[in-house]
Amino acid sequence: MTEGNFVDYIKVFAASGKGGKGSVHLHREKYIQKGGPDGGDGGRGGHVILRGNKEMWTLFHLKFKKHFKAEHGGDGSKSRSTGKDGKDVYVDVPLGTIIRDGETQEALFEITEDKEERILVEGGMGGKGNWHFKSSTNQTPRYAQPGVDGQDGWFQIELKILADVGLVGFPNAGKSTLLSVITSAKPKIADYAFTTLKPNLGIVEYRDFQSFVMADIPGIIEGAAEGKGLGHRFLRHIERNSTLLFLIPADSDDIQKEYKILLNELKKHNPELLDKDRLLAISKSDMLDDELKQEIEKELPEDVAHLFISSVAQTGLTALKDTLWKMLNA
């Protein structure tokens, strides 16, 4: 998937079908001139239904088709025949999708399981035919119910990535390089800040054919929780990760200060993020000898485990995968 194909926010318009009209019909046969009412019910209008699809990772397929309209229900007919139900419209979305009201921004529901189905707008009920209204005082009712109107509206669909490990760090910390080395993902990599403008996903292959999913989130800057830089557009993806991997380069001026800034931005966005398991990886450590590593370790935060890694030299990566696997399966 190319970076331009990753879409995590979209607005769509959905309209369900109107219910069919109930029939006003009086039964007639050759030798039965007054057979009574036998008008059937109208069919249900079609729903617009969202369905979880584990094969999807983006909302790109909704970028150019934003209007969904279900069929109207068929009208009832004679012999108490019920009209045909309107055809439902299914819209597949990735797991981790949240649906909000387009006007109020209220969260309506979220889809987290494969093939999970949720009705976005419900089709109108079909009207009852005239045979329902027959009584001892009204033997031949000449009226029936009209179908109930469908529903429609604008809805906001946003994606929060479902990944096991989320990479957290400042721009140009080496997150994309790490992802490209330990997974089959091919993120855009260059020596300047904000190379990654969209989240990238990769599957980390582990021992015995096991694997876990890692997400490279665009780099955090100070003030991101208030919307600076890429702001909330990436912070919400971190909410889904069970483990957070903080990546800080070895040539940073103050590793502990950078770690605290990153932690503070997460806390301001959502304090519950601090409850997640955390691991600190010092990247670009191929430039360090043992003596320098010992000096750096003295200044590292004590409340988080740490590792020295190098994506370019491919050192420390096996230990990193081992540690992450243990954290994910603790």
Short mmCIF file of C-alpha atoms in Angstrom, two decimals:
data_model
loop_
_atom_site.label_atom_id
_atom_site.label_comp_id
_atom_site.label_asym_id
_atom_site.label_seq_id
_atom_site.Cartn_x
_atom_site.Cartn_y
_atom_site.Cartn_z
CA MET A 1 0.00 0.00 0.00
CA THR A 2 1.43 3.38 -0.92
CA GLU A 3 1.34 6.28 1.50
CA GLY A 4 -1.18 8.14 -0.67
CA ASN A 5 -3.57 5.20 -0.50
CA PHE A 6 -3.81 5.32 3.27
CA VAL A 7 -7.03 7.08 4.28
CA ASP A 8 -8.07 7.08 7.95
CA TYR A 9 -10.87 9.67 7.92
CA ILE A 10 -13.85 10.04 5.61
CA LYS A 11 -17.40 11.41 5.57
CA VAL A 12 -20.16 9.44 3.85
CA PHE A 13 -23.86 9.92 3.18
CA ALA A 14 -26.13 6.93 3.79
CA ALA A 15 -29.85 6.58 3.00
CA SER A 16 -31.95 3.53 3.80
CA GLY A 17 -34.93 2.40 1.75
CA LYS A 18 -38.54 3.37 2.37
CA GLY A 19 -40.95 0.64 3.40
CA GLY A 20 -43.44 -0.57 0.77
CA LYS A 21 -47.12 0.36 0.92
CA GLY A 22 -49.69 -2.04 2.29
CA SER A 23 -52.23 -3.22 -0.28
CA VAL A 24 -55.90 -2.26 -0.32
CA HIS A 25 -57.42 -5.30 -2.04
CA LEU A 26 -60.70 -7.14 -1.71
CA HIS A 27 -60.74 -10.82 -2.53
CA ARG A 28 -62.72 -11.68 -5.63
CA GLU A 29 -63.34 -15.03 -7.37
CA LYS A 30 -65.89 -16.26 -9.89
CA TYR A 31 -68.32 -17.51 -7.27
CA ILE A 32 -67.10 -15.33 -4.39
CA GLN A 33 -68.04 -11.70 -4.97
CA LYS A 34 -67.47 -10.49 -1.41
CA GLY A 35 -64.48 -12.42 -0.13
CA GLY A 36 -63.27 -9.72 2.22
CA PRO A 37 -59.98 -7.85 2.42
CA ASP A 38 -56.78 -9.69 1.49
CA GLY A 39 -54.28 -6.89 0.82
CA GLY A 40 -50.73 -7.91 1.79
CA ASP A 41 -48.09 -5.99 3.72
CA GLY A 42 -45.38 -3.84 2.17
CA GLY A 43 -41.78 -5.04 2.24
CA ARG A 44 -39.10 -3.60 4.51
CA GLY A 45 -36.81 -0.93 3.10
CA GLY A 46 -33.17 -1.88 2.69
CA HIS A 47 -30.60 -1.16 5.41
CA VAL A 48 -27.15 0.35 4.94
CA ILE A 49 -24.87 -1.99 6.88
CA LEU A 50 -21.20 -1.64 7.84
CA ARG A 51 -19.22 -4.89 7.93
CA GLY A 52 -15.79 -5.54 9.42
CA ASN A 53 -13.16 -6.88 7.02
CA LYS A 54 -9.82 -8.03 8.46
CA GLU A 55 -8.20 -7.84 4.99
CA MET A 56 -8.60 -4.06 4.90
CA TRP A 57 -6.18 -1.54 6.41
CA THR A 58 -7.51 1.75 5.04
CA LEU A 59 -10.67 3.68 4.13
CA PHE A 60 -9.27 4.46 0.68
CA HIS A 61 -12.11 2.58 -1.06
CA LEU A 62 -14.57 5.17 0.34
CA LYS A 63 -12.61 8.15 -0.96
CA PHE A 64 -14.40 8.25 -4.32
CA LYS A 65 -17.73 6.67 -3.36
CA LYS A 66 -19.30 8.53 -0.48
CA HIS A 67 -23.03 8.05 -1.14
CA PHE A 68 -24.82 4.81 -0.31
CA LYS A 69 -28.53 4.29 -0.92
CA ALA A 70 -30.50 1.12 -0.23
CA GLU A 71 -33.54 -0.08 -2.19
CA HIS A 72 -37.13 0.73 -1.26
CA GLY A 73 -39.39 -2.09 -0.14
CA GLY A 74 -41.94 -3.50 -2.57
CA ASP A 75 -45.66 -2.82 -2.19
CA GLY A 76 -47.99 -5.50 -0.87
CA SER A 77 -50.43 -7.23 -3.23
CA LYS A 78 -53.49 -9.43 -3.25
CA SER A 79 -53.86 -12.77 -1.48
CA ARG A 80 -52.00 -11.33 1.51
CA SER A 81 -48.77 -11.34 -0.49
CA THR A 82 -46.01 -9.38 1.23
CA GLY A 83 -43.94 -7.04 -0.88
CA LYS A 84 -40.27 -7.76 -1.55
CA ASP A 85 -37.80 -6.42 1.01
CA GLY A 86 -35.46 -3.75 -0.30
CA LYS A 87 -31.91 -4.93 -0.98
CA ASP A 88 -29.46 -4.09 1.80
CA VAL A 89 -26.25 -2.22 0.97
CA TYR A 90 -23.07 -3.53 2.63
CA VAL A 91 -20.03 -1.34 3.16
CA ASP A 92 -16.83 -3.12 4.22
CA VAL A 93 -14.52 -1.27 6.62
CA PRO A 94 -11.25 -2.16 8.37
CA LEU A 95 -11.20 -3.42 11.93
CA GLY A 96 -10.80 -0.55 14.37
CA THR A 97 -13.29 1.71 12.56
CA ILE A 98 -15.31 4.18 14.63
CA ILE A 99 -18.55 5.69 13.31
CA ARG A 100 -19.70 9.11 14.48
CA ASP A 101 -22.74 11.27 13.77
CA GLY A 102 -21.74 13.73 11.05
CA GLU A 103 -23.25 16.72 12.88
CA THR A 104 -22.85 16.06 16.61
CA GLN A 105 -19.59 14.01 16.36
CA GLU A 106 -21.15 11.56 18.85
CA ALA A 107 -19.60 8.09 18.64
CA LEU A 108 -22.33 5.67 17.52
CA PHE A 109 -20.43 2.38 17.47
CA GLU A 110 -17.13 0.78 16.48
CA ILE A 111 -16.26 -2.34 14.53
CA THR A 112 -13.43 -4.50 15.87
CA GLU A 113 -14.18 -8.03 14.65
CA ASP A 114 -14.04 -9.67 11.24
CA LYS A 115 -17.48 -9.99 9.58
CA GLU A 116 -19.08 -7.99 12.40
CA GLU A 117 -22.16 -6.21 11.02
CA ARG A 118 -23.75 -3.01 12.33
CA ILE A 119 -26.71 -1.22 10.78
CA LEU A 120 -25.78 2.38 9.94
CA VAL A 121 -29.27 3.46 8.83
CA GLU A 122 -32.27 1.18 9.23
CA GLY A 123 -34.78 0.64 6.44
CA GLY A 124 -38.36 1.75 6.96
CA MET A 125 -40.99 -0.83 7.95
CA GLY A 126 -43.51 -1.89 5.35
CA GLY A 127 -47.09 -0.76 5.82
CA LYS A 128 -49.77 -3.25 6.86
CA GLY A 129 -52.30 -4.39 4.27
CA ASN A 130 -56.03 -3.85 4.71
CA TRP A 131 -56.70 -7.39 5.94
CA HIS A 132 -55.11 -6.38 9.28
CA PHE A 133 -57.89 -3.84 9.84
CA LYS A 134 -60.85 -6.15 9.35
CA SER A 135 -63.21 -6.26 12.35
CA SER A 136 -66.78 -7.16 13.19
CA THR A 137 -67.82 -3.57 12.61
CA ASN A 138 -65.64 -3.00 9.56
CA GLN A 139 -65.83 -6.02 7.27
CA THR A 140 -64.31 -4.36 4.20
CA PRO A 141 -61.69 -1.79 5.21
CA ARG A 142 -60.62 0.17 2.15
CA TYR A 143 -57.41 1.56 3.57
CA ALA A 144 -53.93 0.31 4.42
CA GLN A 145 -50.77 1.72 5.95
CA PRO A 146 -48.17 3.53 3.87
CA GLY A 147 -44.59 2.43 4.26
CA VAL A 148 -42.36 4.11 6.86
CA ASP A 149 -39.78 6.49 5.41
CA GLY A 150 -36.15 5.47 5.46
CA GLN A 151 -33.42 7.30 7.33
CA ASP A 152 -30.53 9.28 5.94
CA GLY A 153 -27.66 11.43 7.09
CA TRP A 154 -23.96 12.18 6.98
CA PHE A 155 -21.61 10.04 9.04
CA GLN A 156 -17.99 10.43 10.00
CA ILE A 157 -15.94 7.26 9.67
CA GLU A 158 -12.49 7.20 11.22
CA LEU A 159 -9.93 4.46 11.58
CA LYS A 160 -7.83 3.69 14.63
CA ILE A 161 -5.22 1.17 13.61
CA LEU A 162 -5.36 -2.22 15.34
CA ALA A 163 -1.68 -3.02 15.83
CA ASP A 164 0.13 -4.85 18.62
CA VAL A 165 3.09 -2.46 18.83
CA GLY A 166 3.08 1.26 18.12
CA LEU A 167 6.32 3.12 17.35
CA VAL A 168 6.53 6.42 19.22
CA GLY A 169 9.22 9.01 18.62
CA PHE A 170 10.16 12.40 17.27
CA PRO A 171 10.42 12.93 13.51
CA ASN A 172 13.55 11.40 12.00
CA ALA A 173 14.08 9.03 14.95
CA GLY A 174 14.48 6.03 12.63
CA LYS A 175 11.02 4.52 13.04
CA SER A 176 10.44 3.95 9.31
CA THR A 177 13.90 2.43 8.91
CA LEU A 178 13.26 0.02 11.78
CA LEU A 179 9.90 -0.99 10.31
CA SER A 180 11.45 -1.61 6.90
CA VAL A 181 14.15 -3.84 8.40
CA ILE A 182 12.12 -6.09 10.71
CA THR A 183 8.96 -6.31 8.55
CA SER A 184 8.14 -6.53 4.84
CA ALA A 185 6.70 -3.00 4.89
CA LYS A 186 8.25 -0.43 2.55
CA PRO A 187 7.67 2.98 4.15
CA LYS A 188 9.03 6.18 2.67
CA ILE A 189 12.46 6.87 4.18
CA ALA A 190 14.57 10.02 3.90
CA ASP A 191 16.87 12.11 6.08
CA TYR A 192 14.41 14.85 7.00
CA ALA A 193 11.59 15.32 9.47
CA PHE A 194 8.03 14.21 8.73
CA THR A 195 8.99 11.74 6.02
CA THR A 196 6.09 9.62 7.31
CA LEU A 197 2.81 11.47 6.87
CA LYS A 198 0.57 8.43 7.21
CA PRO A 199 0.77 5.41 9.53
CA ASN A 200 2.57 2.39 8.08
CA LEU A 201 1.86 -1.20 9.11
CA GLY A 202 4.19 -4.17 9.02
CA ILE A 203 4.01 -7.78 10.16
CA VAL A 204 6.98 -8.86 12.27
CA GLU A 205 7.72 -12.53 11.69
CA TYR A 206 8.76 -14.30 14.88
CA ARG A 207 9.86 -17.80 15.74
CA ASP A 208 7.74 -20.87 14.93
CA PHE A 209 5.74 -19.03 12.26
CA GLN A 210 4.30 -16.63 14.82
CA SER A 211 3.96 -12.91 14.15
CA PHE A 212 2.75 -9.58 15.47
CA VAL A 213 1.78 -6.27 13.86
CA MET A 214 3.85 -3.11 14.27
CA ALA A 215 2.67 0.39 13.30
CA ASP A 216 4.96 3.28 12.42
CA ILE A 217 3.10 6.40 13.56
CA PRO A 218 4.14 9.83 12.17
CA GLY A 219 6.60 11.55 14.47
CA ILE A 220 5.44 13.44 17.54
CA ILE A 221 6.41 17.07 18.11
CA GLU A 222 6.00 19.02 21.32
CA GLY A 223 2.46 20.40 21.41
CA ALA A 224 1.03 17.57 19.29
CA ALA A 225 -1.78 16.97 21.79
CA GLU A 226 -2.99 20.53 21.10
CA GLY A 227 -2.99 19.82 17.37
CA LYS A 228 0.44 21.10 16.38
CA GLY A 229 2.25 19.30 13.58
CA LEU A 230 0.15 16.32 12.58
CA GLY A 231 -1.64 16.49 15.94
CA HIS A 232 -4.62 14.25 16.62
CA ARG A 233 -4.47 12.67 13.16
CA PHE A 234 -1.86 10.21 14.41
CA LEU A 235 -2.24 10.27 18.20
CA ARG A 236 -5.56 8.42 17.96
CA HIS A 237 -3.84 5.45 16.28
CA ILE A 238 -1.64 4.91 19.34
CA GLU A 239 -4.75 4.31 21.47
CA ARG A 240 -5.23 0.87 19.89
CA ASN A 241 -1.69 -0.45 20.45
CA SER A 242 -1.19 -2.76 23.42
CA THR A 243 2.54 -2.00 23.65
CA LEU A 244 4.36 1.25 22.89
CA LEU A 245 7.93 1.18 21.60
CA PHE A 246 9.65 4.52 22.21
CA LEU A 247 12.43 5.14 19.72
CA ILE A 248 15.06 7.78 20.50
CA PRO A 249 18.32 8.09 18.52
CA ALA A 250 21.64 7.69 20.28
CA ASP A 251 22.83 11.10 19.05
CA SER A 252 20.01 12.90 20.85
CA ASP A 253 21.10 15.81 23.04
CA ASP A 254 19.09 14.56 26.03
CA ILE A 255 17.44 11.12 25.76
CA GLN A 256 15.63 11.35 29.07
CA LYS A 257 14.19 14.78 28.22
CA GLU A 258 12.94 13.55 24.84
CA TYR A 259 11.33 10.54 26.50
CA LYS A 260 9.53 12.76 29.02
CA ILE A 261 8.26 15.08 26.26
CA LEU A 262 6.89 12.12 24.31
CA LEU A 263 5.28 10.73 27.45
CA ASN A 264 3.77 14.10 28.28
CA GLU A 265 2.19 14.47 24.83
CA LEU A 266 0.57 11.05 25.18
CA LYS A 267 -0.69 11.92 28.65
CA LYS A 268 -2.25 15.19 27.45
CA HIS A 269 -3.97 13.39 24.58
CA ASN A 270 -5.25 10.49 26.68
CA PRO A 271 -3.97 9.67 30.21
CA GLU A 272 -4.92 6.01 29.72
CA LEU A 273 -2.05 5.67 27.24
CA LEU A 274 0.36 5.71 30.17
CA ASP A 275 -1.15 2.42 31.38
CA LYS A 276 0.18 0.59 28.32
CA ASP A 277 3.39 -1.45 28.39
CA ARG A 278 6.38 0.62 27.30
CA LEU A 279 9.82 -0.20 25.98
CA LEU A 280 12.60 2.26 25.15
CA ALA A 281 14.90 1.51 22.22
CA ILE A 282 17.99 3.63 21.61
CA SER A 283 18.32 3.65 17.82
CA LYS A 284 21.39 4.37 15.68
CA SER A 285 23.53 2.76 18.40
CA ASP A 286 26.02 1.36 15.88
CA MET A 287 27.94 4.61 16.47
CA LEU A 288 28.40 3.76 20.18
CA ASP A 289 31.11 1.71 21.85
CA ASP A 290 30.58 -0.10 25.16
CA GLU A 291 31.92 2.80 27.19
CA LEU A 292 29.52 5.28 25.61
CA LYS A 293 26.60 2.89 26.14
CA GLN A 294 27.45 2.71 29.84
CA GLU A 295 27.54 6.50 30.07
CA ILE A 296 24.17 6.80 28.31
CA GLU A 297 22.57 4.14 30.52
CA LYS A 298 23.29 6.27 33.61
CA GLU A 299 21.03 9.00 32.23
CA LEU A 300 18.15 6.80 31.00
CA PRO A 301 14.76 6.83 32.80
CA GLU A 302 14.56 4.10 35.41
CA ASP A 303 10.85 3.33 35.04
CA VAL A 304 11.14 1.75 31.58
CA ALA A 305 13.21 -1.14 30.18
CA HIS A 306 15.64 -0.21 27.41
CA LEU A 307 17.60 -1.74 24.55
CA PHE A 308 20.31 -0.51 22.19
CA ILE A 309 19.55 -1.23 18.54
CA SER A 310 20.74 -0.33 15.07
CA SER A 311 18.48 -0.82 12.08
CA VAL A 312 21.28 -0.14 9.61
CA ALA A 313 23.80 -2.51 11.23
CA GLN A 314 20.92 -4.84 12.23
CA THR A 315 22.17 -5.24 15.79
CA GLY A 316 19.92 -5.78 18.80
CA LEU A 317 16.90 -6.54 16.61
CA THR A 318 16.54 -10.17 17.72
CA ALA A 319 16.60 -9.08 21.37
CA LEU A 320 14.05 -6.38 20.51
CA LYS A 321 11.66 -8.90 18.94
CA ASP A 322 12.13 -11.30 21.88
CA THR A 323 11.35 -8.56 24.40
CA LEU A 324 8.28 -7.32 22.49
CA TRP A 325 6.95 -10.86 22.11
CA LYS A 326 7.25 -11.46 25.86
CA MET A 327 5.50 -8.16 26.61
CA LEU A 328 2.66 -8.95 24.19
CA ASN A 329 2.14 -12.40 25.66
CA ALA A 330 2.74 -11.64 29.34
#
